[in-house]
Amino acid sequence: MYEPNVVGDWQEYDEHAGLRLRVHGLERAEPPRGRDDAADGLTYFRLRITVENRGERRFTVHLEDGQIDVRVGTEGEGAFVDWRNSQFIEGFDVYPLRRVTAVLFAAGPESALGQVDVQVQVRVDDDWADRRLWTGGLGLCDEGAWAPAGATTHDVLAHQVSSFLRRQAEEGTA
């Protein structure tokens, strides 16, 4: 069974040796140029998408608005993505041992932000890479969440994702 990446995990691309990507930095944040009127009553959050080149050649990376899909809540409803305040990667040459980061501002109902799914399809040179999914949430370490002593947010989220996927698989078996 395919398991999504946890926010913060790196995902390597076999078809582009040395290139890897991660979604990270998921946190509540107000947009720098002010709230969009369409996000009235919603809670803003920010996430970062970093592309790193650990290979031996340069890659030209494109990561623009239509290549990122953000969903919130258990029903996977589309989040409001504030394109005006977000910063994308538009044809940037990523040389070996360098990184480039997109910053995305989105908003959703406060009650749905415990589960945030981000799907990314980066374009490298003139090729479309496979879509990848990261899952996370805001406030995962709040009261009531599974958290043994010394657990990080990553540990908590990994446990929650694994438990959810296990339950889904059990429901689908006879």
mmCIF file with all atom_site columns, C-alpha atoms in Angstrom:
data_model
loop_
_atom_site.group_PDB
_atom_site.id
_atom_site.type_symbol
_atom_site.label_atom_id
_atom_site.label_alt_id
_atom_site.label_comp_id
_atom_site.label_asym_id
_atom_site.label_entity_id
_atom_site.label_seq_id
_atom_site.pdbx_PDB_ins_code
_atom_site.Cartn_x
_atom_site.Cartn_y
_atom_site.Cartn_z
_atom_site.occupancy
_atom_site.B_iso_or_equiv
_atom_site.pdbx_formal_charge
_atom_site.auth_seq_id
_atom_site.auth_comp_id
_atom_site.auth_asym_id
_atom_site.auth_atom_id
_atom_site.pdbx_PDB_model_num
ATOM 1   C CA . MET A 1 1   ? 0.000   0.000  0.000   1.00 0.00 ? 1   MET A CA 1
ATOM 2   C CA . TYR A 1 2   ? 1.249   3.502  -0.838  1.00 0.00 ? 2   TYR A CA 1
ATOM 3   C CA . GLU A 1 3   ? 1.687   5.660  2.255   1.00 0.00 ? 3   GLU A CA 1
ATOM 4   C CA . PRO A 1 4   ? 1.874   9.446  1.979   1.00 0.00 ? 4   PRO A CA 1
ATOM 5   C CA . ASN A 1 5   ? 4.892   11.368 3.160   1.00 0.00 ? 5   ASN A CA 1
ATOM 6   C CA . VAL A 1 6   ? 4.650   13.116 6.507   1.00 0.00 ? 6   VAL A CA 1
ATOM 7   C CA . VAL A 1 7   ? 5.167   16.881 6.392   1.00 0.00 ? 7   VAL A CA 1
ATOM 8   C CA . GLY A 1 8   ? 8.908   17.348 6.844   1.00 0.00 ? 8   GLY A CA 1
ATOM 9   C CA . ASP A 1 9   ? 9.940   14.162 4.988   1.00 0.00 ? 9   ASP A CA 1
ATOM 10  C CA . TRP A 1 10  ? 12.178  14.346 1.928   1.00 0.00 ? 10  TRP A CA 1
ATOM 11  C CA . GLN A 1 11  ? 11.009  12.554 -1.231  1.00 0.00 ? 11  GLN A CA 1
ATOM 12  C CA . GLU A 1 12  ? 13.625  11.649 -3.844  1.00 0.00 ? 12  GLU A CA 1
ATOM 13  C CA . TYR A 1 13  ? 12.913  11.449 -7.554  1.00 0.00 ? 13  TYR A CA 1
ATOM 14  C CA . ASP A 1 14  ? 14.449  8.392  -9.243  1.00 0.00 ? 14  ASP A CA 1
ATOM 15  C CA . GLU A 1 15  ? 14.038  9.887  -12.715 1.00 0.00 ? 15  GLU A CA 1
ATOM 16  C CA . HIS A 1 16  ? 16.129  12.946 -11.711 1.00 0.00 ? 16  HIS A CA 1
ATOM 17  C CA . ALA A 1 17  ? 19.191  11.626 -9.868  1.00 0.00 ? 17  ALA A CA 1
ATOM 18  C CA . GLY A 1 18  ? 19.950  13.678 -6.773  1.00 0.00 ? 18  GLY A CA 1
ATOM 19  C CA . LEU A 1 19  ? 16.793  15.787 -6.830  1.00 0.00 ? 19  LEU A CA 1
ATOM 20  C CA . ARG A 1 20  ? 14.560  15.687 -3.774  1.00 0.00 ? 20  ARG A CA 1
ATOM 21  C CA . LEU A 1 21  ? 11.592  17.634 -2.488  1.00 0.00 ? 21  LEU A CA 1
ATOM 22  C CA . ARG A 1 22  ? 9.825   18.176 0.815   1.00 0.00 ? 22  ARG A CA 1
ATOM 23  C CA . VAL A 1 23  ? 6.823   19.998 2.214   1.00 0.00 ? 23  VAL A CA 1
ATOM 24  C CA . HIS A 1 24  ? 7.646   21.506 5.614   1.00 0.00 ? 24  HIS A CA 1
ATOM 25  C CA . GLY A 1 25  ? 7.105   24.482 7.891   1.00 0.00 ? 25  GLY A CA 1
ATOM 26  C CA . LEU A 1 26  ? 3.353   23.965 8.236   1.00 0.00 ? 26  LEU A CA 1
ATOM 27  C CA . GLU A 1 27  ? 2.208   26.601 10.756  1.00 0.00 ? 27  GLU A CA 1
ATOM 28  C CA . ARG A 1 28  ? -0.399  29.273 11.425  1.00 0.00 ? 28  ARG A CA 1
ATOM 29  C CA . ALA A 1 29  ? 0.679   32.543 9.841   1.00 0.00 ? 29  ALA A CA 1
ATOM 30  C CA . GLU A 1 30  ? -0.908  35.688 8.499   1.00 0.00 ? 30  GLU A CA 1
ATOM 31  C CA . PRO A 1 31  ? -0.036  36.615 4.904   1.00 0.00 ? 31  PRO A CA 1
ATOM 32  C CA . PRO A 1 32  ? 2.467   39.468 4.454   1.00 0.00 ? 32  PRO A CA 1
ATOM 33  C CA . ARG A 1 33  ? 0.270   41.562 2.120   1.00 0.00 ? 33  ARG A CA 1
ATOM 34  C CA . GLY A 1 34  ? -2.908  41.224 4.145   1.00 0.00 ? 34  GLY A CA 1
ATOM 35  C CA . ARG A 1 35  ? -5.810  38.796 4.123   1.00 0.00 ? 35  ARG A CA 1
ATOM 36  C CA . ASP A 1 36  ? -7.815  38.139 0.981   1.00 0.00 ? 36  ASP A CA 1
ATOM 37  C CA . ASP A 1 37  ? -11.514 39.024 1.300   1.00 0.00 ? 37  ASP A CA 1
ATOM 38  C CA . ALA A 1 38  ? -12.415 35.529 0.048   1.00 0.00 ? 38  ALA A CA 1
ATOM 39  C CA . ALA A 1 39  ? -10.753 34.042 3.172   1.00 0.00 ? 39  ALA A CA 1
ATOM 40  C CA . ASP A 1 40  ? -13.078 35.856 5.565   1.00 0.00 ? 40  ASP A CA 1
ATOM 41  C CA . GLY A 1 41  ? -13.746 33.642 8.594   1.00 0.00 ? 41  GLY A CA 1
ATOM 42  C CA . LEU A 1 42  ? -10.978 31.174 7.685   1.00 0.00 ? 42  LEU A CA 1
ATOM 43  C CA . THR A 1 43  ? -7.686  30.527 9.506   1.00 0.00 ? 43  THR A CA 1
ATOM 44  C CA . TYR A 1 44  ? -4.535  31.223 7.516   1.00 0.00 ? 44  TYR A CA 1
ATOM 45  C CA . PHE A 1 45  ? -1.516  28.924 7.506   1.00 0.00 ? 45  PHE A CA 1
ATOM 46  C CA . ARG A 1 46  ? 1.809   28.832 5.706   1.00 0.00 ? 46  ARG A CA 1
ATOM 47  C CA . LEU A 1 47  ? 3.828   25.951 4.314   1.00 0.00 ? 47  LEU A CA 1
ATOM 48  C CA . ARG A 1 48  ? 7.109   25.696 2.479   1.00 0.00 ? 48  ARG A CA 1
ATOM 49  C CA . ILE A 1 49  ? 8.045   23.445 -0.426  1.00 0.00 ? 49  ILE A CA 1
ATOM 50  C CA . THR A 1 50  ? 11.785  22.996 -0.848  1.00 0.00 ? 50  THR A CA 1
ATOM 51  C CA . VAL A 1 51  ? 13.546  21.432 -3.823  1.00 0.00 ? 51  VAL A CA 1
ATOM 52  C CA . GLU A 1 52  ? 17.145  20.358 -3.197  1.00 0.00 ? 52  GLU A CA 1
ATOM 53  C CA . ASN A 1 53  ? 19.732  19.253 -5.731  1.00 0.00 ? 53  ASN A CA 1
ATOM 54  C CA . ARG A 1 54  ? 22.163  16.684 -4.348  1.00 0.00 ? 54  ARG A CA 1
ATOM 55  C CA . GLY A 1 55  ? 23.110  15.518 -7.843  1.00 0.00 ? 55  GLY A CA 1
ATOM 56  C CA . GLU A 1 56  ? 25.938  16.433 -10.148 1.00 0.00 ? 56  GLU A CA 1
ATOM 57  C CA . ARG A 1 57  ? 24.089  18.499 -12.761 1.00 0.00 ? 57  ARG A CA 1
ATOM 58  C CA . ARG A 1 58  ? 21.858  21.560 -12.819 1.00 0.00 ? 58  ARG A CA 1
ATOM 59  C CA . PHE A 1 59  ? 18.052  21.208 -12.938 1.00 0.00 ? 59  PHE A CA 1
ATOM 60  C CA . THR A 1 60  ? 15.584  23.896 -13.997 1.00 0.00 ? 60  THR A CA 1
ATOM 61  C CA . VAL A 1 61  ? 12.654  23.736 -11.574 1.00 0.00 ? 61  VAL A CA 1
ATOM 62  C CA . HIS A 1 62  ? 9.101   25.025 -12.036 1.00 0.00 ? 62  HIS A CA 1
ATOM 63  C CA . LEU A 1 63  ? 6.636   24.950 -9.151  1.00 0.00 ? 63  LEU A CA 1
ATOM 64  C CA . GLU A 1 64  ? 3.722   27.254 -9.823  1.00 0.00 ? 64  GLU A CA 1
ATOM 65  C CA . ASP A 1 65  ? 0.110   27.665 -8.746  1.00 0.00 ? 65  ASP A CA 1
ATOM 66  C CA . GLY A 1 66  ? -1.470  24.801 -10.728 1.00 0.00 ? 66  GLY A CA 1
ATOM 67  C CA . GLN A 1 67  ? 1.093   22.273 -9.508  1.00 0.00 ? 67  GLN A CA 1
ATOM 68  C CA . ILE A 1 68  ? 0.150   22.416 -5.815  1.00 0.00 ? 68  ILE A CA 1
ATOM 69  C CA . ASP A 1 69  ? -3.145  21.200 -4.362  1.00 0.00 ? 69  ASP A CA 1
ATOM 70  C CA . VAL A 1 70  ? -3.969  21.741 -0.682  1.00 0.00 ? 70  VAL A CA 1
ATOM 71  C CA . ARG A 1 71  ? -6.825  19.850 1.008   1.00 0.00 ? 71  ARG A CA 1
ATOM 72  C CA . VAL A 1 72  ? -8.034  20.118 4.607   1.00 0.00 ? 72  VAL A CA 1
ATOM 73  C CA . GLY A 1 73  ? -10.168 18.061 6.966   1.00 0.00 ? 73  GLY A CA 1
ATOM 74  C CA . THR A 1 74  ? -11.217 14.442 6.921   1.00 0.00 ? 74  THR A CA 1
ATOM 75  C CA . GLU A 1 75  ? -13.346 15.005 3.799   1.00 0.00 ? 75  GLU A CA 1
ATOM 76  C CA . GLY A 1 76  ? -10.404 16.477 1.865   1.00 0.00 ? 76  GLY A CA 1
ATOM 77  C CA . GLU A 1 77  ? -12.060 19.746 0.972   1.00 0.00 ? 77  GLU A CA 1
ATOM 78  C CA . GLY A 1 78  ? -10.018 22.248 -1.020  1.00 0.00 ? 78  GLY A CA 1
ATOM 79  C CA . ALA A 1 79  ? -8.288  24.902 1.044   1.00 0.00 ? 79  ALA A CA 1
ATOM 80  C CA . PHE A 1 80  ? -8.351  28.523 -0.051  1.00 0.00 ? 80  PHE A CA 1
ATOM 81  C CA . VAL A 1 81  ? -4.904  29.168 -1.557  1.00 0.00 ? 81  VAL A CA 1
ATOM 82  C CA . ASP A 1 82  ? -3.833  32.806 -1.483  1.00 0.00 ? 82  ASP A CA 1
ATOM 83  C CA . TRP A 1 83  ? -1.928  33.078 -4.758  1.00 0.00 ? 83  TRP A CA 1
ATOM 84  C CA . ARG A 1 84  ? -1.306  36.810 -4.272  1.00 0.00 ? 84  ARG A CA 1
ATOM 85  C CA . ASN A 1 85  ? 0.694   36.291 -1.072  1.00 0.00 ? 85  ASN A CA 1
ATOM 86  C CA . SER A 1 86  ? 2.426   33.053 -2.094  1.00 0.00 ? 86  SER A CA 1
ATOM 87  C CA . GLN A 1 87  ? 5.881   32.821 -3.655  1.00 0.00 ? 87  GLN A CA 1
ATOM 88  C CA . PHE A 1 88  ? 6.423   30.227 -6.389  1.00 0.00 ? 88  PHE A CA 1
ATOM 89  C CA . ILE A 1 89  ? 9.402   28.820 -8.276  1.00 0.00 ? 89  ILE A CA 1
ATOM 90  C CA . GLU A 1 90  ? 9.274   29.871 -11.904 1.00 0.00 ? 90  GLU A CA 1
ATOM 91  C CA . GLY A 1 91  ? 12.073  28.368 -13.980 1.00 0.00 ? 91  GLY A CA 1
ATOM 92  C CA . PHE A 1 92  ? 14.828  28.562 -11.371 1.00 0.00 ? 92  PHE A CA 1
ATOM 93  C CA . ASP A 1 93  ? 18.148  26.807 -12.084 1.00 0.00 ? 93  ASP A CA 1
ATOM 94  C CA . VAL A 1 94  ? 19.050  24.681 -9.058  1.00 0.00 ? 94  VAL A CA 1
ATOM 95  C CA . TYR A 1 95  ? 22.750  23.893 -9.173  1.00 0.00 ? 95  TYR A CA 1
ATOM 96  C CA . PRO A 1 96  ? 24.361  20.993 -7.275  1.00 0.00 ? 96  PRO A CA 1
ATOM 97  C CA . LEU A 1 97  ? 24.269  21.415 -3.487  1.00 0.00 ? 97  LEU A CA 1
ATOM 98  C CA . ARG A 1 98  ? 21.690  24.218 -3.721  1.00 0.00 ? 98  ARG A CA 1
ATOM 99  C CA . ARG A 1 99  ? 18.046  24.589 -2.693  1.00 0.00 ? 99  ARG A CA 1
ATOM 100 C CA . VAL A 1 100 ? 15.073  26.650 -3.764  1.00 0.00 ? 100 VAL A CA 1
ATOM 101 C CA . THR A 1 101 ? 11.908  27.137 -1.688  1.00 0.00 ? 101 THR A CA 1
ATOM 102 C CA . ALA A 1 102 ? 8.333   28.115 -2.514  1.00 0.00 ? 102 ALA A CA 1
ATOM 103 C CA . VAL A 1 103 ? 6.205   29.654 0.260   1.00 0.00 ? 103 VAL A CA 1
ATOM 104 C CA . LEU A 1 104 ? 2.482   29.022 0.104   1.00 0.00 ? 104 LEU A CA 1
ATOM 105 C CA . PHE A 1 105 ? -0.240  30.786 2.112   1.00 0.00 ? 105 PHE A CA 1
ATOM 106 C CA . ALA A 1 106 ? -3.588  29.017 2.405   1.00 0.00 ? 106 ALA A CA 1
ATOM 107 C CA . ALA A 1 107 ? -6.641  29.145 4.645   1.00 0.00 ? 107 ALA A CA 1
ATOM 108 C CA . GLY A 1 108 ? -9.348  26.817 5.845   1.00 0.00 ? 108 GLY A CA 1
ATOM 109 C CA . PRO A 1 109 ? -11.917 26.365 8.592   1.00 0.00 ? 109 PRO A CA 1
ATOM 110 C CA . GLU A 1 110 ? -10.216 26.137 12.002  1.00 0.00 ? 110 GLU A CA 1
ATOM 111 C CA . SER A 1 111 ? -11.931 22.800 12.713  1.00 0.00 ? 111 SER A CA 1
ATOM 112 C CA . ALA A 1 112 ? -10.476 21.211 9.553   1.00 0.00 ? 112 ALA A CA 1
ATOM 113 C CA . LEU A 1 113 ? -6.817  22.183 10.031  1.00 0.00 ? 113 LEU A CA 1
ATOM 114 C CA . GLY A 1 114 ? -5.954  19.102 12.094  1.00 0.00 ? 114 GLY A CA 1
ATOM 115 C CA . GLN A 1 115 ? -5.494  17.319 8.769   1.00 0.00 ? 115 GLN A CA 1
ATOM 116 C CA . VAL A 1 116 ? -3.775  19.073 5.884   1.00 0.00 ? 116 VAL A CA 1
ATOM 117 C CA . ASP A 1 117 ? -2.843  17.190 2.704   1.00 0.00 ? 117 ASP A CA 1
ATOM 118 C CA . VAL A 1 118 ? -0.531  18.760 0.140   1.00 0.00 ? 118 VAL A CA 1
ATOM 119 C CA . GLN A 1 119 ? -0.062  17.230 -3.304  1.00 0.00 ? 119 GLN A CA 1
ATOM 120 C CA . VAL A 1 120 ? 2.823   18.514 -5.413  1.00 0.00 ? 120 VAL A CA 1
ATOM 121 C CA . GLN A 1 121 ? 3.784   17.852 -9.026  1.00 0.00 ? 121 GLN A CA 1
ATOM 122 C CA . VAL A 1 122 ? 7.051   19.607 -9.815  1.00 0.00 ? 122 VAL A CA 1
ATOM 123 C CA . ARG A 1 123 ? 8.272   20.196 -13.367 1.00 0.00 ? 123 ARG A CA 1
ATOM 124 C CA . VAL A 1 124 ? 11.975  19.551 -13.816 1.00 0.00 ? 124 VAL A CA 1
ATOM 125 C CA . ASP A 1 125 ? 13.545  20.868 -17.017 1.00 0.00 ? 125 ASP A CA 1
ATOM 126 C CA . ASP A 1 126 ? 10.728  20.016 -19.450 1.00 0.00 ? 126 ASP A CA 1
ATOM 127 C CA . ASP A 1 127 ? 9.554   16.824 -17.695 1.00 0.00 ? 127 ASP A CA 1
ATOM 128 C CA . TRP A 1 128 ? 6.686   16.448 -15.234 1.00 0.00 ? 128 TRP A CA 1
ATOM 129 C CA . ALA A 1 129 ? 7.693   14.439 -12.165 1.00 0.00 ? 129 ALA A CA 1
ATOM 130 C CA . ASP A 1 130 ? 5.218   12.097 -10.485 1.00 0.00 ? 130 ASP A CA 1
ATOM 131 C CA . ARG A 1 131 ? 2.761   13.638 -8.031  1.00 0.00 ? 131 ARG A CA 1
ATOM 132 C CA . ARG A 1 132 ? 3.691   13.242 -4.388  1.00 0.00 ? 132 ARG A CA 1
ATOM 133 C CA . LEU A 1 133 ? 1.529   13.657 -1.296  1.00 0.00 ? 133 LEU A CA 1
ATOM 134 C CA . TRP A 1 134 ? 2.449   14.986 2.137   1.00 0.00 ? 134 TRP A CA 1
ATOM 135 C CA . THR A 1 135 ? 0.109   14.927 5.099   1.00 0.00 ? 135 THR A CA 1
ATOM 136 C CA . GLY A 1 136 ? 0.243   16.937 8.300   1.00 0.00 ? 136 GLY A CA 1
ATOM 137 C CA . GLY A 1 137 ? -1.857  19.186 10.431  1.00 0.00 ? 137 GLY A CA 1
ATOM 138 C CA . LEU A 1 138 ? -1.901  22.176 12.718  1.00 0.00 ? 138 LEU A CA 1
ATOM 139 C CA . GLY A 1 139 ? -2.048  21.631 16.474  1.00 0.00 ? 139 GLY A CA 1
ATOM 140 C CA . LEU A 1 140 ? -1.153  17.943 16.404  1.00 0.00 ? 140 LEU A CA 1
ATOM 141 C CA . CYS A 1 141 ? 0.544   18.108 19.786  1.00 0.00 ? 141 CYS A CA 1
ATOM 142 C CA . ASP A 1 142 ? -2.493  19.587 21.482  1.00 0.00 ? 142 ASP A CA 1
ATOM 143 C CA . GLU A 1 143 ? -4.058  17.917 24.483  1.00 0.00 ? 143 GLU A CA 1
ATOM 144 C CA . GLY A 1 144 ? -5.354  14.427 23.731  1.00 0.00 ? 144 GLY A CA 1
ATOM 145 C CA . ALA A 1 145 ? -2.876  13.594 20.976  1.00 0.00 ? 145 ALA A CA 1
ATOM 146 C CA . TRP A 1 146 ? -0.683  10.511 21.304  1.00 0.00 ? 146 TRP A CA 1
ATOM 147 C CA . ALA A 1 147 ? 2.667   11.807 22.524  1.00 0.00 ? 147 ALA A CA 1
ATOM 148 C CA . PRO A 1 148 ? 5.082   9.728  24.600  1.00 0.00 ? 148 PRO A CA 1
ATOM 149 C CA . ALA A 1 149 ? 7.851   11.535 26.472  1.00 0.00 ? 149 ALA A CA 1
ATOM 150 C CA . GLY A 1 150 ? 10.381  12.991 24.044  1.00 0.00 ? 150 GLY A CA 1
ATOM 151 C CA . ALA A 1 151 ? 8.170   12.555 20.963  1.00 0.00 ? 151 ALA A CA 1
ATOM 152 C CA . THR A 1 152 ? 8.501   15.151 18.232  1.00 0.00 ? 152 THR A CA 1
ATOM 153 C CA . THR A 1 153 ? 5.667   16.499 16.105  1.00 0.00 ? 153 THR A CA 1
ATOM 154 C CA . HIS A 1 154 ? 7.004   14.275 13.308  1.00 0.00 ? 154 HIS A CA 1
ATOM 155 C CA . ASP A 1 155 ? 6.691   11.181 15.580  1.00 0.00 ? 155 ASP A CA 1
ATOM 156 C CA . VAL A 1 156 ? 3.143   12.097 16.567  1.00 0.00 ? 156 VAL A CA 1
ATOM 157 C CA . LEU A 1 157 ? 2.052   12.699 12.983  1.00 0.00 ? 157 LEU A CA 1
ATOM 158 C CA . ALA A 1 158 ? 3.727   9.531  11.703  1.00 0.00 ? 158 ALA A CA 1
ATOM 159 C CA . HIS A 1 159 ? 1.868   7.529  14.356  1.00 0.00 ? 159 HIS A CA 1
ATOM 160 C CA . GLN A 1 160 ? -1.456  9.175  13.485  1.00 0.00 ? 160 GLN A CA 1
ATOM 161 C CA . VAL A 1 161 ? -0.999  8.630  9.732   1.00 0.00 ? 161 VAL A CA 1
ATOM 162 C CA . SER A 1 162 ? -0.018  4.982  10.223  1.00 0.00 ? 162 SER A CA 1
ATOM 163 C CA . SER A 1 163 ? -2.983  4.368  12.533  1.00 0.00 ? 163 SER A CA 1
ATOM 164 C CA . PHE A 1 164 ? -5.376  6.003  10.090  1.00 0.00 ? 164 PHE A CA 1
ATOM 165 C CA . LEU A 1 165 ? -4.068  3.989  7.135   1.00 0.00 ? 165 LEU A CA 1
ATOM 166 C CA . ARG A 1 166 ? -4.226  0.760  9.159   1.00 0.00 ? 166 ARG A CA 1
ATOM 167 C CA . ARG A 1 167 ? -7.873  1.468  10.082  1.00 0.00 ? 167 ARG A CA 1
ATOM 168 C CA . GLN A 1 168 ? -8.729  2.257  6.465   1.00 0.00 ? 168 GLN A CA 1
ATOM 169 C CA . ALA A 1 169 ? -7.132  -0.990 5.273   1.00 0.00 ? 169 ALA A CA 1
ATOM 170 C CA . GLU A 1 170 ? -8.992  -2.999 7.943   1.00 0.00 ? 170 GLU A CA 1
ATOM 171 C CA . GLU A 1 171 ? -12.332 -1.472 6.955   1.00 0.00 ? 171 GLU A CA 1
ATOM 172 C CA . GLY A 1 172 ? -11.739 -2.483 3.324   1.00 0.00 ? 172 GLY A CA 1
ATOM 173 C CA . THR A 1 173 ? -11.087 -6.169 4.121   1.00 0.00 ? 173 THR A CA 1
ATOM 174 C CA . ALA A 1 174 ? -13.843 -8.710 4.569   1.00 0.00 ? 174 ALA A CA 1
#
